[in-house]
Short mmCIF file of C-alpha atoms and ligand atoms in Angstrom, two decimals:
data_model
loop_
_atom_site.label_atom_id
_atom_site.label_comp_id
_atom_site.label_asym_id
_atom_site.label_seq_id
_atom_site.Cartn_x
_atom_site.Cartn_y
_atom_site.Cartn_z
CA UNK A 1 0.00 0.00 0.00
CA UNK A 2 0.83 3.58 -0.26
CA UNK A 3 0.34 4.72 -3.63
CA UNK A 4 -1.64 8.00 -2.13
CA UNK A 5 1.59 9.08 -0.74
CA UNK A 6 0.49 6.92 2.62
CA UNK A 7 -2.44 9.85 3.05
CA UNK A 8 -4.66 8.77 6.41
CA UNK A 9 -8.09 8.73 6.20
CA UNK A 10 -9.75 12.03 5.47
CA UNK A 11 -12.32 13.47 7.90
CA UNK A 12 -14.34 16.49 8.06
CA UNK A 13 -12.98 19.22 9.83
CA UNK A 14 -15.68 21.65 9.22
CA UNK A 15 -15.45 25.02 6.57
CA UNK A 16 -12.99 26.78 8.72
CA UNK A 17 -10.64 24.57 8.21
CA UNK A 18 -7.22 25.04 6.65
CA UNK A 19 -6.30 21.35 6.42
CA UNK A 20 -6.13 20.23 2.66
CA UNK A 21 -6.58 16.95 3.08
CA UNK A 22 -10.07 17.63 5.28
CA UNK A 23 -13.69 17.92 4.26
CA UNK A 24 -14.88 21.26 4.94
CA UNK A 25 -18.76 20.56 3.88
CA UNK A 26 -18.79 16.08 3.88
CA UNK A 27 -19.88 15.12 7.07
CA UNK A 28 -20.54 11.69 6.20
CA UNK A 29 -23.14 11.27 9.32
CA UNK A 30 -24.60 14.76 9.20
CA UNK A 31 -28.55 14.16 8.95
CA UNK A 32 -30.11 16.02 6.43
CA UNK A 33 -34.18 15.59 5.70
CA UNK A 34 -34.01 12.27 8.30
CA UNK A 35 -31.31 10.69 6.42
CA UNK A 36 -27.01 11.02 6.32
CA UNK A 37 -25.51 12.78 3.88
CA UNK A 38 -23.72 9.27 3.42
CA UNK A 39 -26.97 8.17 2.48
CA UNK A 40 -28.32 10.75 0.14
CA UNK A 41 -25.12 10.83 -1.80
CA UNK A 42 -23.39 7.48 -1.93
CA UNK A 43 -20.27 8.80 -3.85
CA UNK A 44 -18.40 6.18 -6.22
CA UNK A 45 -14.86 6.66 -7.86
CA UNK A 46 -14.40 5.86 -11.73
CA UNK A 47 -11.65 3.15 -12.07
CA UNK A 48 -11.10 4.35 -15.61
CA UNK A 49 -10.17 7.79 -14.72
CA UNK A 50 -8.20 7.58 -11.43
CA UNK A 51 -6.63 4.37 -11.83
CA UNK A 52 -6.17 3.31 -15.44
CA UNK A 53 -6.13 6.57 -17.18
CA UNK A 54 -2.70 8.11 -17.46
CA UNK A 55 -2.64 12.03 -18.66
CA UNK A 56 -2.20 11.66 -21.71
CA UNK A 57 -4.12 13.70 -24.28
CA UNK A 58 -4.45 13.89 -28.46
CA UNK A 59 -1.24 15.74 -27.95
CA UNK A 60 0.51 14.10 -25.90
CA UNK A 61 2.10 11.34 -23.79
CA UNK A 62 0.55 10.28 -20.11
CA UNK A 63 2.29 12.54 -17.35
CA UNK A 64 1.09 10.69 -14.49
CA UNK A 65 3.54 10.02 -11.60
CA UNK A 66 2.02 6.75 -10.15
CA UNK A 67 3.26 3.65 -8.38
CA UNK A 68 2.33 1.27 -10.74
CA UNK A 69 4.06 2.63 -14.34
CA UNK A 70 6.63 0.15 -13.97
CA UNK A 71 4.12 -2.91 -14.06
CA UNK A 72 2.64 -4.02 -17.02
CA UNK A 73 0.01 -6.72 -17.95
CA UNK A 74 -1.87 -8.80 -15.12
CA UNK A 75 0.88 -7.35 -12.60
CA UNK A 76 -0.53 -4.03 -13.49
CA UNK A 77 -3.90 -4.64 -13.41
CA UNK A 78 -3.31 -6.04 -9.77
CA UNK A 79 -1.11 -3.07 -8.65
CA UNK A 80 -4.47 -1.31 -9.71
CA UNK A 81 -7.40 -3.11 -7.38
CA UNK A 82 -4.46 -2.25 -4.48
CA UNK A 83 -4.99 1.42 -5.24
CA UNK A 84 -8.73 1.52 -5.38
CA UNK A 85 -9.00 -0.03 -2.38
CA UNK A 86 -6.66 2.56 -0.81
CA UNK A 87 -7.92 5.76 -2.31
CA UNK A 88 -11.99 4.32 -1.35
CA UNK A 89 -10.44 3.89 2.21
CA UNK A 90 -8.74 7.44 1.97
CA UNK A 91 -11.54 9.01 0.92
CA UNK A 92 -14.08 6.93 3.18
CA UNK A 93 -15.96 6.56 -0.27
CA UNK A 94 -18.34 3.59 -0.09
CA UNK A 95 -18.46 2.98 -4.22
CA UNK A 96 -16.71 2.54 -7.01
CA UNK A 97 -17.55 2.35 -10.78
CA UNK A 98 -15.06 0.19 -13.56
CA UNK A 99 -15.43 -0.87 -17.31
CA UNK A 100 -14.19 -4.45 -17.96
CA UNK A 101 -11.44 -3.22 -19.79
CA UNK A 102 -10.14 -0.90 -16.80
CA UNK A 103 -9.76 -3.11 -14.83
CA UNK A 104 -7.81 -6.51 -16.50
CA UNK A 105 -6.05 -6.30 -19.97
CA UNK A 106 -7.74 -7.66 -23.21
CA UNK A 107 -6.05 -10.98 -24.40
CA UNK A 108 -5.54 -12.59 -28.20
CA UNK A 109 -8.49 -13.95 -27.78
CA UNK A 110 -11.98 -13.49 -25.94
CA UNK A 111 -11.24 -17.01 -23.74
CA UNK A 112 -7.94 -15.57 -22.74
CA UNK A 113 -9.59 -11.81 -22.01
CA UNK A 114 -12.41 -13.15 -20.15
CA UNK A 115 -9.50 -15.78 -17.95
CA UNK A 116 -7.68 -12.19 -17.38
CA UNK A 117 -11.65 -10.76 -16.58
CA UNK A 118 -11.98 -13.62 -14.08
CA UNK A 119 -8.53 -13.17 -11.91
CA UNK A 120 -8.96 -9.92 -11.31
CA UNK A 121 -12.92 -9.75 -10.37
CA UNK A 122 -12.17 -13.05 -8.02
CA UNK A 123 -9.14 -10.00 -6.73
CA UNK A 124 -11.96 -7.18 -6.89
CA UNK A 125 -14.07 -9.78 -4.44
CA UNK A 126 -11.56 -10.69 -1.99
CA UNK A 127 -11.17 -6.67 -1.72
CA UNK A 128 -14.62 -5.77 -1.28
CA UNK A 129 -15.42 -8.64 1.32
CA UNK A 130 -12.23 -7.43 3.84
CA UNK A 131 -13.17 -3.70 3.27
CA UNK A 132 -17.09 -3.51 2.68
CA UNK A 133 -16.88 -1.08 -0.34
CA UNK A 134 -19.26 -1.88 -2.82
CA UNK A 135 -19.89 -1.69 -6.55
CA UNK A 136 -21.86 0.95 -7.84
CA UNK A 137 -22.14 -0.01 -10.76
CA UNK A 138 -20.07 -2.20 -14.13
CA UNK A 139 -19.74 -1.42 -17.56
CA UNK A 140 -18.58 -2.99 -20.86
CA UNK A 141 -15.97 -1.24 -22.75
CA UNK A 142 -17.29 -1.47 -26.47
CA UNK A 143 -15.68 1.36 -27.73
CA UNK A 144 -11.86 1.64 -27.83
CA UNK A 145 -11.09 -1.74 -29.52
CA UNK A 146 -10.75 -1.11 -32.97
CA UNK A 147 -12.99 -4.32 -33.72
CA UNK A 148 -15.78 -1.50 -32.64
CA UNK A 149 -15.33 0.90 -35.44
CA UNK A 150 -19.21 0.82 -36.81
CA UNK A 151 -20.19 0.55 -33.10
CA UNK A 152 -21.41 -2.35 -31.24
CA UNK A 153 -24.76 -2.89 -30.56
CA UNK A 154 -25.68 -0.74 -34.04
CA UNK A 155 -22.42 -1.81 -36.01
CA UNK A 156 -23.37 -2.97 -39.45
CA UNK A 157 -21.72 -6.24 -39.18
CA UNK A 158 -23.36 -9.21 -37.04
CA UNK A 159 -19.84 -11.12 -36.15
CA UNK A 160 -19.32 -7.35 -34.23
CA UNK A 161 -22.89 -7.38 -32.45
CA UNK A 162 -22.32 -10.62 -31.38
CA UNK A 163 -19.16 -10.14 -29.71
CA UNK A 164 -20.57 -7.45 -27.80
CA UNK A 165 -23.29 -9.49 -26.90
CA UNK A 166 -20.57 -12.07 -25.43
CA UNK A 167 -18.93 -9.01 -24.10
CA UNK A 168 -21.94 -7.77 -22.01
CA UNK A 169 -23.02 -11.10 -21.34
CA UNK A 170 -19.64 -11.98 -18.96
CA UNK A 171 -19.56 -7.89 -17.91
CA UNK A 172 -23.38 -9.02 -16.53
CA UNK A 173 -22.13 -12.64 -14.76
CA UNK A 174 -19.17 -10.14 -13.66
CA UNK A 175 -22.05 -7.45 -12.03
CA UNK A 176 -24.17 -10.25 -10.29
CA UNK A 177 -20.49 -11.97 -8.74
CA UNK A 178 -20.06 -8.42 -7.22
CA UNK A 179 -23.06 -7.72 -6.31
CA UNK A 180 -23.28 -4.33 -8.40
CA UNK A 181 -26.26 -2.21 -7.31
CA UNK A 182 -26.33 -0.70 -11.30
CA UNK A 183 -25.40 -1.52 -14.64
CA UNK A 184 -24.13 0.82 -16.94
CA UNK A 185 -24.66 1.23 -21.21
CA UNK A 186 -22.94 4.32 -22.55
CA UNK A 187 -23.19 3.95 -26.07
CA UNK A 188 -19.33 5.16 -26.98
CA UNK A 189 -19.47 4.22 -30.54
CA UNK A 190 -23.64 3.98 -30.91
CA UNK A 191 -24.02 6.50 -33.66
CA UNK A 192 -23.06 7.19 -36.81
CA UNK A 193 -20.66 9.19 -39.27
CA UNK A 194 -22.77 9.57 -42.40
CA UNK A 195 -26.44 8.85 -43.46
CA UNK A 196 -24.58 8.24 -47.03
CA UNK A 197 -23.81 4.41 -45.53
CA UNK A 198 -26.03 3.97 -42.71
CA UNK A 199 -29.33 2.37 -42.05
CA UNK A 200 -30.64 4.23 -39.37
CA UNK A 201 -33.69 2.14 -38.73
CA UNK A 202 -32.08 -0.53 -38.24
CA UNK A 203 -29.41 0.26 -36.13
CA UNK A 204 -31.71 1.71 -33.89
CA UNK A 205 -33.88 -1.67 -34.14
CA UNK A 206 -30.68 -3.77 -32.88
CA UNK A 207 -29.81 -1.00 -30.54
CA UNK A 208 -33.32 -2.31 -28.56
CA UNK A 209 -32.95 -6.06 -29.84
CA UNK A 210 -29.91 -5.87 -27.75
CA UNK A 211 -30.78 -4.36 -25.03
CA UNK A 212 -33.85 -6.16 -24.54
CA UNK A 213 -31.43 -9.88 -24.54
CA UNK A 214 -29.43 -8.12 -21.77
CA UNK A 215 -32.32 -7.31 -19.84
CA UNK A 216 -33.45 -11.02 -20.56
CA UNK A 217 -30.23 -12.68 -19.76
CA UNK A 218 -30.03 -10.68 -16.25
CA UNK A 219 -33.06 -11.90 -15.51
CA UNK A 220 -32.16 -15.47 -16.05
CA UNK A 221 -29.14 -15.10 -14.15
CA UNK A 222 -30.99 -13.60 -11.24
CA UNK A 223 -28.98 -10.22 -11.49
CA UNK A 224 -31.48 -7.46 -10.25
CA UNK A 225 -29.32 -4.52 -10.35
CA UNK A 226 -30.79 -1.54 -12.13
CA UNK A 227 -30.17 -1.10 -15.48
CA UNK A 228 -28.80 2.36 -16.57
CA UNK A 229 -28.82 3.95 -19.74
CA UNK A 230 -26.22 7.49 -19.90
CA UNK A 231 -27.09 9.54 -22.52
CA UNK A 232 -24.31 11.49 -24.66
CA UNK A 233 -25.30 13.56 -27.62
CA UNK A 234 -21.67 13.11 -29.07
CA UNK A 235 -17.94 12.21 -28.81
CA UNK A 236 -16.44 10.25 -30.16
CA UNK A 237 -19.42 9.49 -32.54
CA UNK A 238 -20.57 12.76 -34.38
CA UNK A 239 -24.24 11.89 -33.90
CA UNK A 240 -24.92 9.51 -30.83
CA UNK A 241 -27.69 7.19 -30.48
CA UNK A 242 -28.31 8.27 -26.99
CA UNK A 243 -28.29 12.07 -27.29
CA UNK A 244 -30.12 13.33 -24.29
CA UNK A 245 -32.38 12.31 -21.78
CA UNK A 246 -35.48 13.14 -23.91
CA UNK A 247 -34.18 11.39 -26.83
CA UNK A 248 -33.19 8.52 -24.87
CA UNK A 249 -36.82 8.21 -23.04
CA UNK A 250 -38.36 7.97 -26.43
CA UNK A 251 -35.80 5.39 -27.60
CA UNK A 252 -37.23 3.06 -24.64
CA UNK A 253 -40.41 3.97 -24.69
CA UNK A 254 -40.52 3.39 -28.56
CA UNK A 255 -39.42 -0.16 -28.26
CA UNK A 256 -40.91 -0.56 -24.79
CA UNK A 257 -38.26 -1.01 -22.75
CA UNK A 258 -39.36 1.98 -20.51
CA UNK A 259 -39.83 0.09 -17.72
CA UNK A 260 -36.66 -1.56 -17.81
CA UNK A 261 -34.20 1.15 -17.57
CA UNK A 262 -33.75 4.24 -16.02
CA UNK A 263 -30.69 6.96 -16.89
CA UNK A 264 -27.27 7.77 -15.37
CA UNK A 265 -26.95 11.46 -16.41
CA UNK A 266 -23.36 13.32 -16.39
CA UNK A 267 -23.40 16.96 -15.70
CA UNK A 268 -20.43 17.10 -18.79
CA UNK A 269 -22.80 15.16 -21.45
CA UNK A 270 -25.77 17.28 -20.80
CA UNK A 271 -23.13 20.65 -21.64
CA UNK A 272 -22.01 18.87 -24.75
CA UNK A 273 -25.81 18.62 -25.62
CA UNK A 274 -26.99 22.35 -24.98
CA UNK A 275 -28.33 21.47 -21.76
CA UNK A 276 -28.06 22.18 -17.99
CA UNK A 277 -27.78 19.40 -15.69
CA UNK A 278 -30.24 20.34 -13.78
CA UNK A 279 -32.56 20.57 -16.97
CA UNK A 280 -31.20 16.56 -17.53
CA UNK A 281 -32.63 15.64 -14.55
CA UNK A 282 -35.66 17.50 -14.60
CA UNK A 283 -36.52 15.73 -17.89
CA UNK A 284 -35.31 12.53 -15.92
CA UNK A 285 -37.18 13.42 -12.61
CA UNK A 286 -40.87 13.94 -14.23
CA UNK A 287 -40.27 11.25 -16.30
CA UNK A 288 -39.13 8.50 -13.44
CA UNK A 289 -36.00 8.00 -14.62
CA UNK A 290 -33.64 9.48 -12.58
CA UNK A 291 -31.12 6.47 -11.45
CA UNK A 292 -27.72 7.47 -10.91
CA UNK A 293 -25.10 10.52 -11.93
CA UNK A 294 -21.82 10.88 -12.97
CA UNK A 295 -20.69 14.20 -11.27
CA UNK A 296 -18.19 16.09 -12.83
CA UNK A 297 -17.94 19.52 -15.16
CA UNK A 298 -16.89 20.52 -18.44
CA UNK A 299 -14.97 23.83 -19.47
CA UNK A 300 -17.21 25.97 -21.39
CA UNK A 301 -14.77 27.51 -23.26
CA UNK A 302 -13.22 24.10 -24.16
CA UNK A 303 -16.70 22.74 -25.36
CA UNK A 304 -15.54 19.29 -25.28
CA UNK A 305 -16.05 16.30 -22.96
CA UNK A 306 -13.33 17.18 -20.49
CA UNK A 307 -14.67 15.36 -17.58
CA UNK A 308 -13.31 17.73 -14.49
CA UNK A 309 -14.13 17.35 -11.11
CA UNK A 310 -16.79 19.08 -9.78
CA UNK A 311 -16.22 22.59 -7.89
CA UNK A 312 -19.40 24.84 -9.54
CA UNK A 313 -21.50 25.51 -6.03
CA UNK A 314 -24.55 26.16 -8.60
CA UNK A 315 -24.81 23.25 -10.36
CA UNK A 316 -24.11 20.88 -7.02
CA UNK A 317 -26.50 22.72 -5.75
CA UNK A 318 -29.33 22.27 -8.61
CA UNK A 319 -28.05 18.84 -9.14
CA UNK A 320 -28.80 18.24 -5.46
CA UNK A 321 -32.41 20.00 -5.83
CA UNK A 322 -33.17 17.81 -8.15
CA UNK A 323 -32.44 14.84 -6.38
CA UNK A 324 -33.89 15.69 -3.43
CA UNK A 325 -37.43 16.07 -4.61
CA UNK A 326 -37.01 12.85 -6.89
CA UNK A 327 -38.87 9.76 -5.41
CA UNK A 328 -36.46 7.84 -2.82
CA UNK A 329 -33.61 10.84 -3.92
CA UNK A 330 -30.71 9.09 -5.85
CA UNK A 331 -31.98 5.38 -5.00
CA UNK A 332 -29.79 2.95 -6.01
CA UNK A 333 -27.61 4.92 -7.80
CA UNK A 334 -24.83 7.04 -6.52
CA UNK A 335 -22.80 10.05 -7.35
CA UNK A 336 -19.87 8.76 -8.87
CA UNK A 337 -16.91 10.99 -10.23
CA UNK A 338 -16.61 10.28 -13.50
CA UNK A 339 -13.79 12.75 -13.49
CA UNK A 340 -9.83 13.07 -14.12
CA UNK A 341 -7.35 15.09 -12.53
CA UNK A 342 -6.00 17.85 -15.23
CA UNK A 343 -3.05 16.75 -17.07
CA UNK A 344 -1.13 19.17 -14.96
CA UNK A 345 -1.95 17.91 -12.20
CA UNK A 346 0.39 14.68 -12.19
CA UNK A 347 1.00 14.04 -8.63
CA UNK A 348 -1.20 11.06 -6.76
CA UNK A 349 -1.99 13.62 -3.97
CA UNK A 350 -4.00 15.42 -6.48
CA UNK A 351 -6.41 12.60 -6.85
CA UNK A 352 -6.97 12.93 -3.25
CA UNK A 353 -7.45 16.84 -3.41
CA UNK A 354 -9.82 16.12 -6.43
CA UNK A 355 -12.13 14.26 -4.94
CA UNK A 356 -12.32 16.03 -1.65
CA UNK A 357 -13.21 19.26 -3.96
CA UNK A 358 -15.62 17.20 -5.06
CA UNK A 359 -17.40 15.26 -2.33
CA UNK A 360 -17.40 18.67 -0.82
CA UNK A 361 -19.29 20.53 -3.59
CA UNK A 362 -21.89 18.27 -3.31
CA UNK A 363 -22.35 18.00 0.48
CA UNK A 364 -22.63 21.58 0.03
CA UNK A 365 -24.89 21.75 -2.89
CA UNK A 366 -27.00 18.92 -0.40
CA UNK A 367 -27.01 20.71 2.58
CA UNK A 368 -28.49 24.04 0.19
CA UNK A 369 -30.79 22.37 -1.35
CA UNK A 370 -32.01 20.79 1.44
CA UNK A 371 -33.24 24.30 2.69
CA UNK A 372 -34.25 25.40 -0.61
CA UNK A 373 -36.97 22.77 0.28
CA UNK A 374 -37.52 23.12 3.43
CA UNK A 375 -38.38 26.57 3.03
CA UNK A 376 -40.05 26.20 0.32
CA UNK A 377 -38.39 28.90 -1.81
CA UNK A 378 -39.12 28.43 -4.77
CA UNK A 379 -42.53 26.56 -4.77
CA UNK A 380 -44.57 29.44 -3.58
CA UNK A 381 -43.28 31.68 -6.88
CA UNK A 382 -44.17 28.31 -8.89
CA UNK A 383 -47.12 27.92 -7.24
CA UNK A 384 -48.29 31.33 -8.32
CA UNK A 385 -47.20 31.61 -11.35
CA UNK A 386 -49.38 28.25 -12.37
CA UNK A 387 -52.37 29.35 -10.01
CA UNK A 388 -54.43 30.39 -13.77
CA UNK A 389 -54.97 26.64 -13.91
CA UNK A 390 -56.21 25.87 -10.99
CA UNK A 391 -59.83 27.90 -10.86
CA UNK A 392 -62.06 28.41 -13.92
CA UNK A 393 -60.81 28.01 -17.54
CA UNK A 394 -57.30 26.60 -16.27
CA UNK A 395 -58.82 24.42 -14.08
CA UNK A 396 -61.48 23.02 -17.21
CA UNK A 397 -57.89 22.82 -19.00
CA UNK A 398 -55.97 20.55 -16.77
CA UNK A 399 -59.42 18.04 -15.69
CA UNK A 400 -60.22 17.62 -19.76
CA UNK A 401 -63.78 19.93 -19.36
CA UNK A 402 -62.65 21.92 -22.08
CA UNK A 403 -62.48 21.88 -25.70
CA UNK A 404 -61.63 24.06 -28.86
CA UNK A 405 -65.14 25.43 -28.71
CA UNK A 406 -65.37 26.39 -24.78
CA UNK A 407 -61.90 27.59 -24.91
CA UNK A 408 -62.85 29.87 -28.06
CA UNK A 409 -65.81 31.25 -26.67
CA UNK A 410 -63.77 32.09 -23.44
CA UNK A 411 -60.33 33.79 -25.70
CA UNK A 412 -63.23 36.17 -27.29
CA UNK A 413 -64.66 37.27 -24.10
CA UNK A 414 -61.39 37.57 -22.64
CA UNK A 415 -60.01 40.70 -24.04
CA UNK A 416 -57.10 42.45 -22.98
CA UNK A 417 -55.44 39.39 -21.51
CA UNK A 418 -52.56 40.39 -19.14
CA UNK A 419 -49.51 38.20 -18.03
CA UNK A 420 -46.98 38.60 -14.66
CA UNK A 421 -43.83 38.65 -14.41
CA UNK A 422 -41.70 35.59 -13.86
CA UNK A 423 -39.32 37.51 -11.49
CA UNK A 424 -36.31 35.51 -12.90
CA UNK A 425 -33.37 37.78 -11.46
CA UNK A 426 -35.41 38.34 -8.07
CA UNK A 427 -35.33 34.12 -7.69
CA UNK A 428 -31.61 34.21 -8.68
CA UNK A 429 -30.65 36.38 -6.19
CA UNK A 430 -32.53 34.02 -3.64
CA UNK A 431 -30.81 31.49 -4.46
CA UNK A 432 -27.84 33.55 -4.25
CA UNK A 433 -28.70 34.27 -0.52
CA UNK A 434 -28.83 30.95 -0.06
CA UNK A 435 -25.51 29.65 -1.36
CA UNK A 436 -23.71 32.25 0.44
CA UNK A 437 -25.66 32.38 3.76
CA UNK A 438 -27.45 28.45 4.70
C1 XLS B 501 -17.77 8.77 -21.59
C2 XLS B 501 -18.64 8.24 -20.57
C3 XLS B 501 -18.24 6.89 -19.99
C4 XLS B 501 -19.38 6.26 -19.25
C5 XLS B 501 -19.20 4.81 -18.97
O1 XLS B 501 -17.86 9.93 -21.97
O2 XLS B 501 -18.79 9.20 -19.57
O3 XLS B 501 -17.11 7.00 -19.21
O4 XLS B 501 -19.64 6.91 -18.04
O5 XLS B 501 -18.92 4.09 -20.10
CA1 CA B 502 -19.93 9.09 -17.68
CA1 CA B 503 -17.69 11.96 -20.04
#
């Protein structure tokens, strides 16, 4: 042990504090609306990011300093579960998140990359049972082999879709052996380049065949995690299957798979797709689909998908709104930093400083939100603003009373109509008073 630079466990210290390796805003038993913040936010680290990604960037070479860049192959992979397990102790983080190719390396063949699969989940057990961290949720990497070029489940060749299908199938056995609460499709290469070579109705036919024999094979497995599906309007495809939440709802609904899934939304994919993340979970949230989140930030004036930690007080905080007022908050799910360290940033201690930064933002956005709620503060101004359909012609609206003729007779009589404000800037600088002062 020690690749953390032997860092103890972190504990919260409270907002005065100077400490940099204390939580100033995580107070992991701190009850908030009759449950700990422990509870509401059940924060996972991303294997991919923190231990198999290296720094490196279209322009250059990995710069990260860690303890295992000497090791290579299955040596590596084990060096790896070692440092999970110490940052998740570090960090007193409960969950953690991997793709099948983070964590053990691919072999010639699929027998010999699913042996290499089996050592190191049979590792990833032996872990979890001595330290009691869990798995949030599993993934299967179908997108950086180049065997995935058309895509997976919507490639336009069959030997492809069924390798993924084997792929998912053993990433499934893999979830239910851990006992993963979720399970994870991003669709990295579901989308396409040109309409000149694709058929788009049919990829998006396989896209649900597929899905729907994953959802069938869990089931005869007896794997009852809760099946995720994380939207991403693009990178690296140019147009991706699952662009938004809205998109993605009608994908299920379309093929009727509604009820099987719900969505793990990332506050960087819903930038990339012209969206707030509080507007992704909103669409989510009305729509019961809010399952899990992958917290972390993009740059605005990068415009790409540059997966930072999170440290934006506003968005935590209408993140954490969100969640709160969904039914049974984040559920299974979890907030999971899907989120590297800058490439700058190429010491192990700044893993631990990112995800303190982190967990922090969002105990703060919690604890926020938590009295936007309480208080009410913004319901009142909604409630107002909507109270036209709640007596006479608004009310006839929302029961079904009315109809083109009732509601013409009533626009003719109804002359000059007159509208209110919707006091935007007065509500912003609520919430203002609230960041700064709760
Ligand atoms: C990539 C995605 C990916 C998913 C899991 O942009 O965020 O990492 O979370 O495959
Ligand atoms: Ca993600
Ligand atoms: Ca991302």
């Amino acid at each position: 042990m020690g690749y953390f630079d032997h860092v103890g466990t972190v504990k919260f210290e409270g907002k005065s504090s100077t400490n940099p390796l204390a939580f100033k805003f995580y107070n992991p038993d701190e009850i908030i609306l009759g449950k700990t913040m422990r509870e509401h936010l059940r924060f996972g680290v991303a294997y991919w990011h923190s231990f198999t990604g290296n720094g490196s960037d279209p322009f250059g070479a990995g710069t990260a300093l860690r303890g295992w860049n000497e090791l290579s192959g299955m040596e590596l992979a084990k060096a790896r579960v070692e440092a999970c397990f110490e940052l998740l102790n570090i960090l007193d983080v409960d969950y953690f998140c991997f793709h099948d190719r983070d964590i053990a390396p691919e072999g010639d063949t699929l027998q010999e990359t699913n042996r290499n699969l089996d050592e190191i989940v049979a590792l990833i057990k032996q872990h979890m049972h001595s330290s009691g961290k869990k798995l949030l949720w599993n993934t299967a990497n179908m997108f950086t082999n180049p065997r995935f070029v058309h895509g997976a489940a919507t490639t336009s060749n069959a030997d492809v879709f069924a390798y993924a299908a084997a792929q998912v199938k053993k990433a499934l056995d893999h979830g239910k052996e851990l006992g993963a609460e979720n399970y994870v499709f991003w669709g990295g290469r579901e989308g396409y380049e040109s309409l000149l070579n694709t058929d788009l109705g049919l990829e998006l036919d396989n896209l649900a065949r597929f899905l729907q024999l994953a959802v069938d094979y869990a089931k005869e497995i007896g794997f009852d995690a809760q099946f995720l599906i994380e939207p991403k309007p693009k990178e690296p495809s140019k147009h991706q299957y699952d662009f938004d939440a809205a998109t993605t709802l009608q994908f299920l609904q379309k093929y009727d798979l509604a009820k099987h899934f719900k969505l793990n939304l990332e506050a960087n994919h819903a930038t990339l797709a012209g969206h707030t993340f509080e507007h992704e979970l909103r669409v989510a949230r009305i729509n019961g689909a809010l399952g899990s989140i992958d917290a972390n930030q993009g740059d605005l004036l990068l415009g790409w998908d540059t997966d930072e930690f999170p440290t934006d007080l506003y968005a935590s905080t209408l993140a954490m709104y969100e969640i709160l007022q969904n039914e049974g908050g984040i559920g299974r799910g979890g907030v999971n930093f899907d989120a590297k360290v800058r490439r700058t940033s190429f010491e192990p201690i700044d893993v631990v400083y990112a995800h303190i930064n982190g967990m922090d933002a969002f105990a703060r956005g919690l604890q926020v939100a938590a009295k936007l709620i309480e208080d009410r503060a913004f319901d009142n101004v909604i409630e107002e603003r909507y109270a036209s359909f709640t007596k006479g012609i608004g009310a006839d609206i929302v029961s079904g009373k009315a109809n083109f003729h009732t509601l013409e007779a009533y626009a003719l009589q109804n002359n000059p109509i007159t509208n209110k404000s919707g006091r935007v800037e007065l509500l912003r600088s609520i919430l203002n008073q609230y960041i700064i002062n709760v």
